């Protein structure tokens, strides 16, 4: 099953009121286990035949890139989850297993992976699925005109990919089409990440017959991507109202069997009304804001599910640009000084934010690896607990002074500076939280102002971040790690998702160790992850702020719904016990 940053207290937009909440010393880190929630609904009622699930997509309008190869925003991923499955399955630790569509065989000695898909399966338009649909994404993502963000080091690890991307070869030599249902892929390196979902073996399968005649550079805005996508998931789309809603019907060709319900109606619902909509029985499923948990946790018409997410929020710093498929760091920028970044990290109290505004459902992040990856997470890392005096001392020691007495430090050359801060709108806590951060940095002596004086809408925010908008020097965002904790595709020199544009030679060496053949050795791998986290948290191109506990409300008429990673239940198993959602 598919798995909001936002408010609990009535705060208004006043940073002064926020400051009263955050006075006093830092509190102890809140444990994620301070709240215990089930991942699966409990429902013993008799099921009806068919029915339509009503799904509330909480937040801003979706951008509508409905293709695995091209989307880059979570709302689109949620919409895609109903029409498209990944190529392979995985367990609760994100290790690839035999539960998915394809079976994967690993050959470490020859640095090869063999992918075998079942015979006789069909796309949602009734056309047969073949191994060409597994090969097709390699040629799209690797194409020089590709417009997405997934051409990364995991792809360039495929033998012949770079030659194809650079126009030196028409074929990718590392792809061997064995037969109509089997592909063998050869890699340059074969790190342990290959065993993880999303860790090296491309997980996409797309309908070549449907998309092959569209030039790669035109795919992103094509109606076959935006309006009429074809998938191999449990449902197929019958109608899209751009940014607002999606209507689905059951896919009778689904490889796990036709779903037990007739369809899904997905609507965008604002953060401000989502709880009331769920309590009124207008929707069956919604991810609700952790900051309002106390408001809805005792609702009688729905069950509250939850699980620790492999995601975190962060404060990022724009340290360069993305040029010629590479991140290029600009050392002349004032925010390129890690002392400034470290001071800004110590100046914010994320412990208090997690406890007092998110009811313990979020807690201070200490690493860019999330704690659900127990093998690799550095539990010994303290991160940057709130310490304003230490923050001020770091700035002073680095040579920042308030020479003109205006309350804000000048840079090391004695020149005044202001950092433009980009943060997203949505929910009652968005504005006061952004103002809290700026207020804390002002107390530190660093002048930070909202870009254009206001919060940014979700899609506009990410458009600006991806384009390296010059007005932005600091930004607040979130990362989902996916199934592989390997940070190369998020922070590597060629990673489009490396929105800070930070890169160093030492960092590349540490990433190379994680991606080396030696990383198959457990002790080597653990040590490599620890060394990487230590270096990253010292350089601090981003400030990890909060880990999170996902919260999903599910109406009492829903049966066989599970948000646990690696769950044996699929969307085809979902059932309903009444014609309409129950109201409170």
Coordinates of C-alpha atoms in Angstrom, one line a residue:
X1 CA 0.0 0.0 0.0
X2 CA 1.1 3.6 -0.5
X3 CA 1.9 5.4 2.2
X4 CA 2.5 17.2 5.8
X5 CA 4.4 19.3 7.4
X6 CA 2.0 21.4 9.5
X7 CA -0.1 22.7 13.3
X8 CA -1.4 21.8 16.8
X9 CA -1.8 25.0 18.8
X10 CA -3.7 28.0 17.5
X11 CA -0.6 30.1 16.8
X12 CA -1.6 32.5 14.1
X13 CA 1.3 33.8 12.0
X14 CA 3.1 35.5 14.8
X15 CA 6.7 34.6 15.4
X16 CA 6.5 36.3 18.8
X17 CA 3.9 33.7 19.9
X18 CA 6.1 31.0 18.6
X19 CA 9.1 32.3 20.5
X20 CA 7.1 31.9 23.8
X21 CA 6.7 28.3 23.1
X22 CA 10.4 27.8 22.4
X23 CA 11.9 29.6 25.4
X24 CA 14.0 27.7 27.9
X25 CA 16.7 25.0 27.3
X26 CA 16.5 22.3 24.7
X27 CA 14.4 19.3 25.6
X28 CA 15.5 15.7 25.3
X29 CA 15.2 14.0 21.9
X30 CA 11.7 12.5 21.5
X31 CA 11.6 8.8 20.6
X32 CA 9.6 7.7 17.6
X33 CA 8.3 4.9 19.8
X34 CA 6.6 7.4 22.2
X35 CA 3.5 6.8 20.0
X36 CA 2.5 3.3 19.0
X37 CA 0.2 2.8 16.0
X38 CA -0.7 -0.2 13.9
X39 CA 0.2 -0.4 10.2
X40 CA -2.9 -2.4 9.3
X41 CA -6.7 -1.8 9.7
X42 CA -8.7 -4.2 11.8
X43 CA -12.1 -4.9 10.2
X44 CA -14.2 -8.0 10.7
X45 CA -17.4 -6.7 9.0
X46 CA -18.8 -8.5 5.9
X47 CA -17.6 -7.0 2.7
X48 CA -19.9 -5.6 0.0
X49 CA -19.4 -6.4 -3.7
X50 CA -17.4 -3.7 -5.5
X51 CA -17.6 -0.1 -4.4
X52 CA -15.4 3.0 -4.9
X53 CA -12.6 4.0 -2.5
X54 CA -12.5 7.7 -1.8
X55 CA -8.9 8.9 -1.4
X56 CA -8.0 12.3 -0.1
X57 CA -4.7 13.6 -1.5
X58 CA -3.9 16.2 1.2
X59 CA -2.0 19.3 0.3
X60 CA -1.4 21.4 -2.8
X61 CA -2.5 20.6 -6.4
X62 CA -0.5 17.9 -8.0
X63 CA 1.7 18.6 -11.0
X64 CA 0.4 15.6 -12.9
X65 CA 3.6 13.9 -14.2
X66 CA 2.1 10.3 -14.2
X67 CA 5.1 8.3 -15.3
X68 CA 7.7 6.5 -13.2
X69 CA 10.6 7.7 -15.3
X70 CA 9.6 11.4 -15.1
X71 CA 7.8 12.3 -11.9
X72 CA 9.7 14.0 -9.0
X73 CA 7.0 15.0 -6.5
X74 CA 5.3 12.8 -3.9
X75 CA 1.7 13.7 -4.9
X76 CA 2.4 12.3 -8.4
X77 CA 3.9 9.2 -6.8
X78 CA 0.8 8.6 -4.8
X79 CA -1.4 8.9 -8.0
X80 CA 1.0 6.6 -9.9
X81 CA 0.8 4.0 -7.1
X82 CA -2.7 3.1 -8.1
X83 CA -1.9 2.5 -11.8
X84 CA 1.7 1.3 -11.8
X85 CA 3.7 -1.3 -9.8
X86 CA 7.4 -1.4 -9.5
X87 CA 9.3 -4.1 -11.3
X88 CA 10.2 -6.1 -8.3
X89 CA 9.1 -6.7 -4.7
X90 CA 10.9 -6.2 -1.4
X91 CA 10.6 -6.9 2.3
X92 CA 10.3 -4.6 5.3
X93 CA 14.0 -3.9 5.2
X94 CA 13.8 -2.9 1.5
X95 CA 15.7 -6.0 0.4
X96 CA 14.7 -7.3 -3.0
X97 CA 12.7 -10.5 -2.8
X98 CA 10.5 -12.7 -5.0
X99 CA 7.2 -11.0 -4.0
X100 CA 7.0 -8.7 -7.0
X101 CA 6.3 -8.9 -10.7
X102 CA 9.8 -9.8 -11.7
X103 CA 12.3 -12.3 -10.3
X104 CA 15.8 -11.0 -9.8
X105 CA 19.0 -13.1 -9.8
X106 CA 22.3 -11.7 -8.7
X107 CA 25.6 -12.7 -10.0
X108 CA 28.2 -10.9 -8.0
X109 CA 31.2 -12.6 -9.6
X110 CA 30.3 -11.4 -13.1
X111 CA 28.7 -8.2 -11.9
X112 CA 25.4 -9.1 -13.5
X113 CA 21.7 -9.1 -12.7
X114 CA 19.2 -11.3 -14.5
X115 CA 15.6 -10.0 -14.6
X116 CA 12.8 -12.4 -15.5
X117 CA 9.2 -11.4 -15.9
X118 CA 6.2 -13.7 -16.1
X119 CA 4.7 -14.7 -19.4
X120 CA 1.1 -13.9 -20.5
X121 CA 0.6 -10.6 -18.6
X122 CA -0.9 -7.5 -20.0
X123 CA -0.9 -3.7 -19.7
X124 CA -4.1 -1.9 -18.7
X125 CA -4.9 -1.4 -22.4
X126 CA -4.8 -5.1 -23.0
X127 CA -1.5 -5.2 -24.8
X128 CA 1.0 -7.9 -23.8
X129 CA 3.9 -7.1 -21.4
X130 CA 7.4 -8.1 -22.6
X131 CA 11.0 -7.6 -21.6
X132 CA 11.2 -4.7 -24.0
X133 CA 9.1 -2.8 -21.5
X134 CA 11.8 -3.3 -18.9
X135 CA 14.6 -2.3 -21.4
X136 CA 12.7 0.8 -22.6
X137 CA 13.2 2.9 -19.4
X138 CA 17.0 2.5 -19.7
X139 CA 16.9 4.1 -23.1
X140 CA 14.6 6.9 -22.1
X141 CA 16.4 7.9 -18.8
X142 CA 19.8 7.5 -20.5
X143 CA 18.8 9.6 -23.5
X144 CA 20.5 13.0 -23.9
X145 CA 17.1 14.7 -24.2
X146 CA 15.7 13.1 -21.0
X147 CA 14.0 15.8 -18.9
X148 CA 13.7 14.0 -15.5
X149 CA 16.0 13.6 -12.5
X150 CA 16.8 9.9 -12.6
X151 CA 19.9 9.9 -14.8
X152 CA 22.2 9.2 -11.9
X153 CA 25.3 7.3 -10.9
X154 CA 23.1 4.2 -10.5
X155 CA 22.4 4.4 -14.2
X156 CA 25.9 5.3 -15.3
X157 CA 27.0 2.1 -13.5
X158 CA 25.4 0.1 -16.3
X159 CA 28.1 -0.9 -18.8
X160 CA 27.7 1.2 -22.0
X161 CA 25.2 3.7 -20.5
X162 CA 27.6 6.7 -20.6
X163 CA 28.5 6.0 -24.2
X164 CA 24.8 5.9 -25.2
X165 CA 24.1 9.1 -23.2
X166 CA 27.0 10.9 -24.8
X167 CA 25.9 9.9 -28.3
X168 CA 28.9 7.6 -28.9
X169 CA 26.8 4.5 -29.2
X170 CA 23.2 3.7 -30.3
X171 CA 22.9 0.7 -28.0
X172 CA 23.6 0.2 -24.3
X173 CA 26.1 -2.6 -24.4
X174 CA 25.4 -3.8 -20.8
X175 CA 21.8 -4.7 -21.7
X176 CA 21.4 -8.3 -23.0
X177 CA 17.9 -9.2 -24.2
X178 CA 18.0 -13.0 -23.5
X179 CA 14.5 -13.7 -24.7
X180 CA 11.0 -12.1 -24.7
X181 CA 10.8 -12.3 -20.9
X182 CA 14.5 -12.1 -19.7
X183 CA 17.0 -9.3 -19.5
X184 CA 20.6 -9.6 -18.3
X185 CA 22.3 -6.3 -17.1
X186 CA 26.0 -6.0 -16.6
X187 CA 27.4 -3.3 -14.3
X188 CA 30.8 -1.7 -13.8
X189 CA 30.6 -2.0 -10.0
X190 CA 28.5 -4.3 -7.9
X191 CA 28.1 -2.9 -4.4
X192 CA 25.9 -4.3 -1.7
X193 CA 23.3 -1.6 -2.6
X194 CA 22.3 -3.8 -5.6
X195 CA 20.3 -5.9 -3.1
X196 CA 18.3 -3.0 -2.0
X197 CA 15.1 -1.8 -3.6
X198 CA 16.1 1.3 -5.7
X199 CA 19.7 0.7 -4.9
X200 CA 21.1 -0.1 -8.4
X201 CA 18.7 -2.3 -10.2
X202 CA 16.3 -0.1 -12.1
X203 CA 12.8 -0.7 -10.8
X204 CA 10.8 0.8 -13.7
X205 CA 8.7 -0.9 -16.3
X206 CA 6.9 1.2 -18.9
X207 CA 4.8 0.4 -22.0
X208 CA 7.2 0.7 -25.0
X209 CA 4.3 0.1 -27.5
X210 CA 2.5 3.1 -26.1
X211 CA 5.4 5.6 -25.6
X212 CA 8.1 4.6 -28.1
X213 CA 7.0 7.0 -30.9
X214 CA 7.1 10.1 -28.7
X215 CA 10.5 11.9 -28.8
X216 CA 12.1 11.7 -25.4
X217 CA 12.3 15.4 -25.1
X218 CA 8.5 15.7 -25.5
X219 CA 7.5 13.0 -23.0
X220 CA 7.2 15.2 -20.0
X221 CA 4.3 17.2 -21.3
X222 CA 2.7 14.6 -23.5
X223 CA -1.0 13.7 -22.9
X224 CA 0.1 10.0 -22.7
X225 CA 2.0 11.0 -19.5
X226 CA -0.3 13.7 -18.2
X227 CA -3.8 12.6 -19.0
X228 CA -3.9 9.0 -20.4
X229 CA -1.1 7.0 -18.9
X230 CA -1.1 3.2 -19.4
X231 CA 0.1 1.0 -16.4
X232 CA 0.2 -2.5 -15.1
X233 CA -1.1 -1.7 -11.6
X234 CA -4.4 -2.5 -9.9
X235 CA -6.3 0.4 -11.5
X236 CA -6.4 2.5 -14.7
X237 CA -7.2 6.2 -15.0
X238 CA -10.4 7.2 -16.7
X239 CA -10.3 10.9 -16.0
X240 CA -7.9 13.5 -14.8
X241 CA -8.9 17.0 -13.8
X242 CA -5.4 18.6 -13.8
X243 CA -4.2 19.4 -10.3
X244 CA -7.5 18.5 -8.7
X245 CA -8.7 14.9 -9.1
X246 CA -8.2 11.5 -10.7
X247 CA -10.8 8.9 -11.4
X248 CA -9.8 5.2 -11.6
X249 CA -11.5 1.9 -12.5
X250 CA -10.4 -1.6 -11.8
X251 CA -7.8 -3.1 -14.1
X252 CA -9.0 -6.5 -15.1
X253 CA -5.6 -7.3 -16.5
X254 CA -3.8 -6.7 -13.2
X255 CA -1.1 -9.4 -12.7
X256 CA -2.3 -10.1 -9.1
X257 CA -5.9 -10.5 -10.2
X258 CA -8.7 -8.0 -10.8
X259 CA -9.2 -5.7 -7.7
X260 CA -12.2 -6.5 -5.5
X261 CA -13.4 -2.9 -5.6
X262 CA -14.7 -1.1 -8.7
X263 CA -12.5 1.9 -8.6
X264 CA -11.0 4.9 -6.8
X265 CA -11.9 8.5 -6.7
X266 CA -8.8 10.6 -5.7
X267 CA -9.4 14.3 -4.8
X268 CA -7.0 17.0 -3.7
X269 CA -8.1 18.2 -0.2
X270 CA -6.6 21.1 1.6
X271 CA -4.7 20.7 4.8
X272 CA -7.1 23.0 6.5
X273 CA -10.2 20.8 5.8
X274 CA -8.8 17.3 5.7
X275 CA -9.6 16.3 9.2
X276 CA -13.1 17.6 9.0
X277 CA -13.6 15.8 5.7
X278 CA -12.5 12.5 7.1
X279 CA -14.6 12.9 10.2
X280 CA -17.7 13.8 8.1
X281 CA -17.2 10.5 6.1
X282 CA -16.5 12.1 2.8
X283 CA -13.3 10.2 2.3
X284 CA -11.8 6.7 3.2
X285 CA -8.1 7.4 3.3
X286 CA -6.0 10.5 4.1
X287 CA -2.5 11.2 5.3
X288 CA -3.2 13.6 8.2
X289 CA -0.9 16.2 9.7
X290 CA 1.1 15.0 12.7
X291 CA 0.8 18.5 14.3
X292 CA -2.9 18.0 14.7
X293 CA -2.8 14.4 16.0
X294 CA -4.6 15.3 19.3
X295 CA -7.5 16.6 17.3
X296 CA -8.3 13.4 15.4
X297 CA -6.7 10.5 17.2
X298 CA -9.9 9.6 19.1
X299 CA -12.2 9.8 16.0
X300 CA -14.8 7.1 16.1
X301 CA -15.3 6.6 12.4
X302 CA -11.8 5.9 11.4
X303 CA -8.6 4.0 12.4
X304 CA -5.3 5.8 12.7
X305 CA -2.4 3.9 11.2
X306 CA 1.3 4.8 11.4
X307 CA 4.9 3.8 10.7
X308 CA 8.4 5.3 10.9
X309 CA 9.1 6.7 7.5
X310 CA 12.4 6.6 5.6
X311 CA 12.2 10.3 5.1
X312 CA 13.2 13.5 6.8
X313 CA 12.8 17.3 6.6
X314 CA 15.8 19.5 6.2
X315 CA 17.1 23.0 5.9
X316 CA 19.2 23.2 2.7
X317 CA 21.8 25.7 1.5
X318 CA 22.2 26.7 -2.2
X319 CA 25.9 26.2 -2.7
X320 CA 26.2 26.2 -6.5
X321 CA 24.4 25.2 -9.7
X322 CA 23.6 22.1 -11.7
X323 CA 25.5 22.5 -15.0
X324 CA 26.2 19.9 -17.8
X325 CA 24.7 17.1 -15.7
X326 CA 26.9 17.9 -12.7
X327 CA 26.7 19.8 -9.4
X328 CA 29.2 22.6 -9.4
X329 CA 29.9 24.2 -6.0
X330 CA 30.6 28.0 -5.8
X331 CA 33.0 28.6 -2.9
X332 CA 32.6 32.3 -3.1
X333 CA 29.0 32.2 -1.7
X334 CA 28.8 33.3 1.9
X335 CA 26.7 30.2 2.7
X336 CA 29.5 28.0 1.4
X337 CA 31.3 28.5 4.7
X338 CA 30.5 25.5 6.8
X339 CA 31.0 27.5 10.0
X340 CA 28.0 29.6 9.1
X341 CA 25.9 26.5 8.4
X342 CA 26.9 24.8 11.6
X343 CA 26.0 28.0 13.6
X344 CA 22.6 28.1 12.0
X345 CA 22.0 24.5 12.8
X346 CA 22.8 25.0 16.6
X347 CA 20.5 28.0 16.6
X348 CA 17.3 26.1 16.0
X349 CA 15.5 23.8 18.5
X350 CA 14.2 20.9 16.6
X351 CA 13.6 18.8 19.7
X352 CA 11.0 21.3 20.9
X353 CA 9.4 21.5 17.4
X354 CA 9.0 17.7 17.3
X355 CA 7.6 17.4 20.8
X356 CA 5.4 20.5 21.1
X357 CA 4.1 20.8 17.5
X358 CA 4.1 17.2 16.3
X359 CA 3.1 15.4 19.4
X360 CA 6.2 13.2 19.3
X361 CA 5.4 12.0 15.8
X362 CA 8.4 13.9 14.6
X363 CA 11.8 14.2 16.4
X364 CA 15.2 15.7 15.8
X365 CA 17.2 14.3 13.0
X366 CA 20.9 13.6 13.6
X367 CA 21.9 12.2 10.2
X368 CA 20.8 12.1 6.6
X369 CA 20.3 8.3 7.1
X370 CA 16.9 7.5 8.7
X371 CA 16.8 5.3 11.9
X372 CA 14.7 2.6 10.2
X373 CA 17.9 1.6 8.4
X374 CA 19.3 0.1 11.6
X375 CA 22.4 -1.5 10.0
X376 CA 23.6 1.9 8.7
X377 CA 22.2 4.6 10.9
X378 CA 24.8 6.2 13.1
X379 CA 23.0 6.1 16.5
X380 CA 26.1 7.7 18.2
X381 CA 25.7 10.9 16.2
X382 CA 24.5 13.8 18.4
X383 CA 23.8 16.0 15.4
X384 CA 23.1 19.6 16.2
X385 CA 21.0 20.0 19.4
X386 CA 19.9 23.5 20.2
X387 CA 22.7 25.6 21.7
X388 CA 22.6 29.3 20.9
X389 CA 25.7 30.2 22.8
X390 CA 27.7 27.6 20.9
X391 CA 26.2 28.9 17.7
X392 CA 27.3 32.5 18.4
X393 CA 30.8 31.3 19.4
X394 CA 31.2 29.4 16.1
X395 CA 30.3 32.5 14.2
X396 CA 32.7 34.7 16.2
X397 CA 35.5 32.2 15.9
X398 CA 35.0 32.1 12.1
X399 CA 35.4 35.9 11.8
X400 CA 31.8 37.1 11.5
X401 CA 31.2 40.4 13.3
X402 CA 28.5 43.0 13.7
X403 CA 30.6 46.0 12.8
X404 CA 27.8 48.5 12.2
X405 CA 25.8 47.6 15.3
X406 CA 22.6 46.7 13.4
X407 CA 22.2 43.3 15.1
X408 CA 23.4 41.3 12.1
X409 CA 26.9 40.1 11.4
X410 CA 28.7 41.0 8.2
X411 CA 30.6 38.5 6.1
X412 CA 34.4 37.8 6.6
X413 CA 35.1 40.7 4.2
X414 CA 33.0 43.1 6.3
X415 CA 30.1 43.2 3.8
X416 CA 26.5 43.0 5.0
X417 CA 24.5 40.0 3.6
X418 CA 21.0 38.7 3.6
X419 CA 20.1 35.1 2.9
X420 CA 16.9 34.5 0.9
X421 CA 14.8 31.7 2.5
X422 CA 12.4 29.6 0.5
X423 CA 9.8 27.6 2.3
X424 CA 6.5 26.0 1.2
X425 CA 3.0 27.1 2.1
X426 CA 0.3 24.7 3.4
X427 CA -1.2 24.2 6.8
X428 CA -1.4 26.5 9.8
X429 CA 2.1 25.9 11.1
X430 CA 4.0 26.6 7.8
X431 CA 4.2 30.3 8.2
X432 CA 5.0 30.5 12.0
X433 CA 7.5 27.7 11.7
X434 CA 9.3 29.5 8.9
X435 CA 9.2 32.7 11.0
X436 CA 10.6 30.8 14.0
X437 CA 13.6 29.7 12.0
X438 CA 14.2 33.2 10.7
X439 CA 13.8 34.6 14.2
X440 CA 16.3 32.2 15.7
X441 CA 18.8 33.0 13.0
X442 CA 18.2 36.7 13.7
X443 CA 19.0 36.1 17.3
X444 CA 22.2 34.4 16.1
X445 CA 23.0 37.6 14.1
X446 CA 22.3 36.2 10.6
X447 CA 19.8 38.1 8.5
X448 CA 17.4 35.8 6.7
X449 CA 14.3 36.9 4.8
X450 CA 11.6 35.0 2.9
X451 CA 12.0 35.1 -0.8
X452 CA 9.6 37.7 -2.2
X453 CA 8.3 38.1 1.3
X454 CA 6.1 35.0 1.3
X455 CA 5.9 31.3 1.4
X456 CA 5.8 29.4 -2.0
X457 CA 3.3 27.0 -3.4
X458 CA 4.5 23.4 -3.6
X459 CA 5.1 23.2 -7.4
X460 CA 6.5 26.7 -7.7
X461 CA 8.9 25.9 -4.8
X462 CA 10.4 22.8 -6.4
X463 CA 10.5 24.5 -9.8
X464 CA 12.6 27.3 -8.3
X465 CA 14.8 24.8 -6.3
X466 CA 15.5 22.7 -9.4
X467 CA 16.3 25.7 -11.5
X468 CA 18.7 27.1 -8.8
X469 CA 16.8 30.4 -8.5
X470 CA 19.4 33.0 -7.6
X471 CA 17.2 34.6 -5.0
X472 CA 17.3 31.4 -2.9
X473 CA 20.3 30.8 -0.5
X474 CA 18.4 28.8 2.2
X475 CA 15.4 26.5 1.8
X476 CA 13.3 24.1 3.8
X477 CA 12.3 20.8 2.1
X478 CA 12.1 17.1 2.6
X479 CA 13.8 14.0 1.3
X480 CA 12.5 10.4 0.9
X481 CA 15.4 8.0 0.9
X482 CA 13.6 5.2 -0.9
X483 CA 14.6 1.6 -0.4
X484 CA 18.3 2.1 -0.4
X485 CA 20.1 4.3 2.2
X486 CA 23.1 4.7 -0.2
X487 CA 23.3 8.6 -0.5
X488 CA 24.9 8.7 -4.0
X489 CA 21.7 9.5 -5.9
X490 CA 20.7 12.3 -3.4
X491 CA 24.1 13.9 -2.7
X492 CA 26.5 12.7 -5.4
X493 CA 28.3 15.0 -7.9
X494 CA 26.0 13.9 -10.7
X495 CA 22.8 13.7 -8.7
X496 CA 20.0 16.0 -9.9
X497 CA 18.4 15.6 -6.5
X498 CA 21.4 17.2 -4.8
X499 CA 19.6 20.5 -4.6
X500 CA 22.3 22.1 -2.5
X501 CA 24.7 21.5 -5.4
X502 CA 27.4 20.6 -2.8
X503 CA 30.3 18.4 -3.8
X504 CA 33.9 17.8 -2.7
X505 CA 36.6 15.4 -3.8
X506 CA 36.7 13.9 -0.3
X507 CA 32.9 13.3 -0.4
X508 CA 33.2 11.6 -3.8
X509 CA 35.9 9.3 -2.3
X510 CA 33.5 8.3 0.6
X511 CA 30.7 7.7 -1.9
X512 CA 33.0 5.6 -4.0
X513 CA 33.7 3.4 -1.0
X514 CA 30.0 2.8 -0.4
X515 CA 29.7 1.8 -4.1
X516 CA 32.7 -0.4 -4.2
X517 CA 32.8 -4.2 -4.5
X518 CA 34.3 -4.2 -1.0
X519 CA 31.0 -2.9 0.3
X520 CA 29.5 -6.4 0.2
X521 CA 31.6 -7.1 3.3
X522 CA 29.3 -6.2 6.3
X523 CA 32.0 -4.6 8.5
X524 CA 33.5 -2.6 5.6
X525 CA 30.0 -1.4 4.6
X526 CA 29.0 -0.3 8.2
X527 CA 32.3 1.5 8.6
X528 CA 31.9 3.2 5.2
X529 CA 28.4 4.5 6.2
X530 CA 29.7 5.8 9.5
X531 CA 32.6 7.6 7.9
X532 CA 30.2 9.2 5.4
X533 CA 27.7 10.3 8.0
X534 CA 30.5 11.8 10.2
X535 CA 31.9 13.8 7.2
X536 CA 28.5 14.9 5.9
X537 CA 27.3 16.1 9.3
X538 CA 30.5 18.1 9.8
X539 CA 30.3 19.7 6.3
X540 CA 26.5 20.1 6.7
X541 CA 25.4 21.1 3.2
X542 CA 21.9 20.5 4.6
X543 CA 20.7 20.5 8.2
X544 CA 18.6 17.4 8.8
X545 CA 15.8 18.7 11.0
X546 CA 13.1 16.1 11.7
X547 CA 12.5 12.4 11.3
X548 CA 8.9 11.5 11.0
X549 CA 6.2 9.0 11.8
X550 CA 3.6 8.7 9.0
X551 CA 0.0 9.0 10.1
X552 CA -2.8 7.7 7.8
X553 CA -6.4 7.8 8.7
X554 CA -8.6 5.0 7.3
X555 CA -12.4 4.9 7.4
X556 CA -14.0 2.0 9.3
X557 CA -15.6 0.7 6.1
X558 CA -12.2 -0.2 4.6
X559 CA -10.8 -3.7 4.8
X560 CA -7.4 -5.3 4.0
X561 CA -5.4 -2.1 4.0
X562 CA -1.8 -2.0 5.3
X563 CA 0.8 0.7 5.0
X564 CA 3.7 -1.4 6.2
X565 CA 6.8 -1.6 4.0
X566 CA 6.8 -5.0 2.3
X567 CA 3.3 -5.9 3.2
X568 CA 1.8 -9.0 1.6
X569 CA -1.5 -7.1 1.0
X570 CA -1.9 -5.3 -2.3
X571 CA -4.5 -2.8 -3.6
X572 CA -6.2 -5.8 -5.3
X573 CA -7.0 -7.2 -1.8
X574 CA -8.7 -4.0 -0.6
X575 CA -12.4 -4.3 0.2
X576 CA -15.3 -2.1 1.5
X577 CA -18.0 -3.0 4.0
X578 CA -20.5 -0.2 3.2
X579 CA -21.6 1.8 0.1
X580 CA -20.4 5.1 1.6
X581 CA -17.7 6.0 4.1
X582 CA -18.9 6.2 7.7
X583 CA -19.4 9.6 9.4
X584 CA -18.4 10.3 13.0

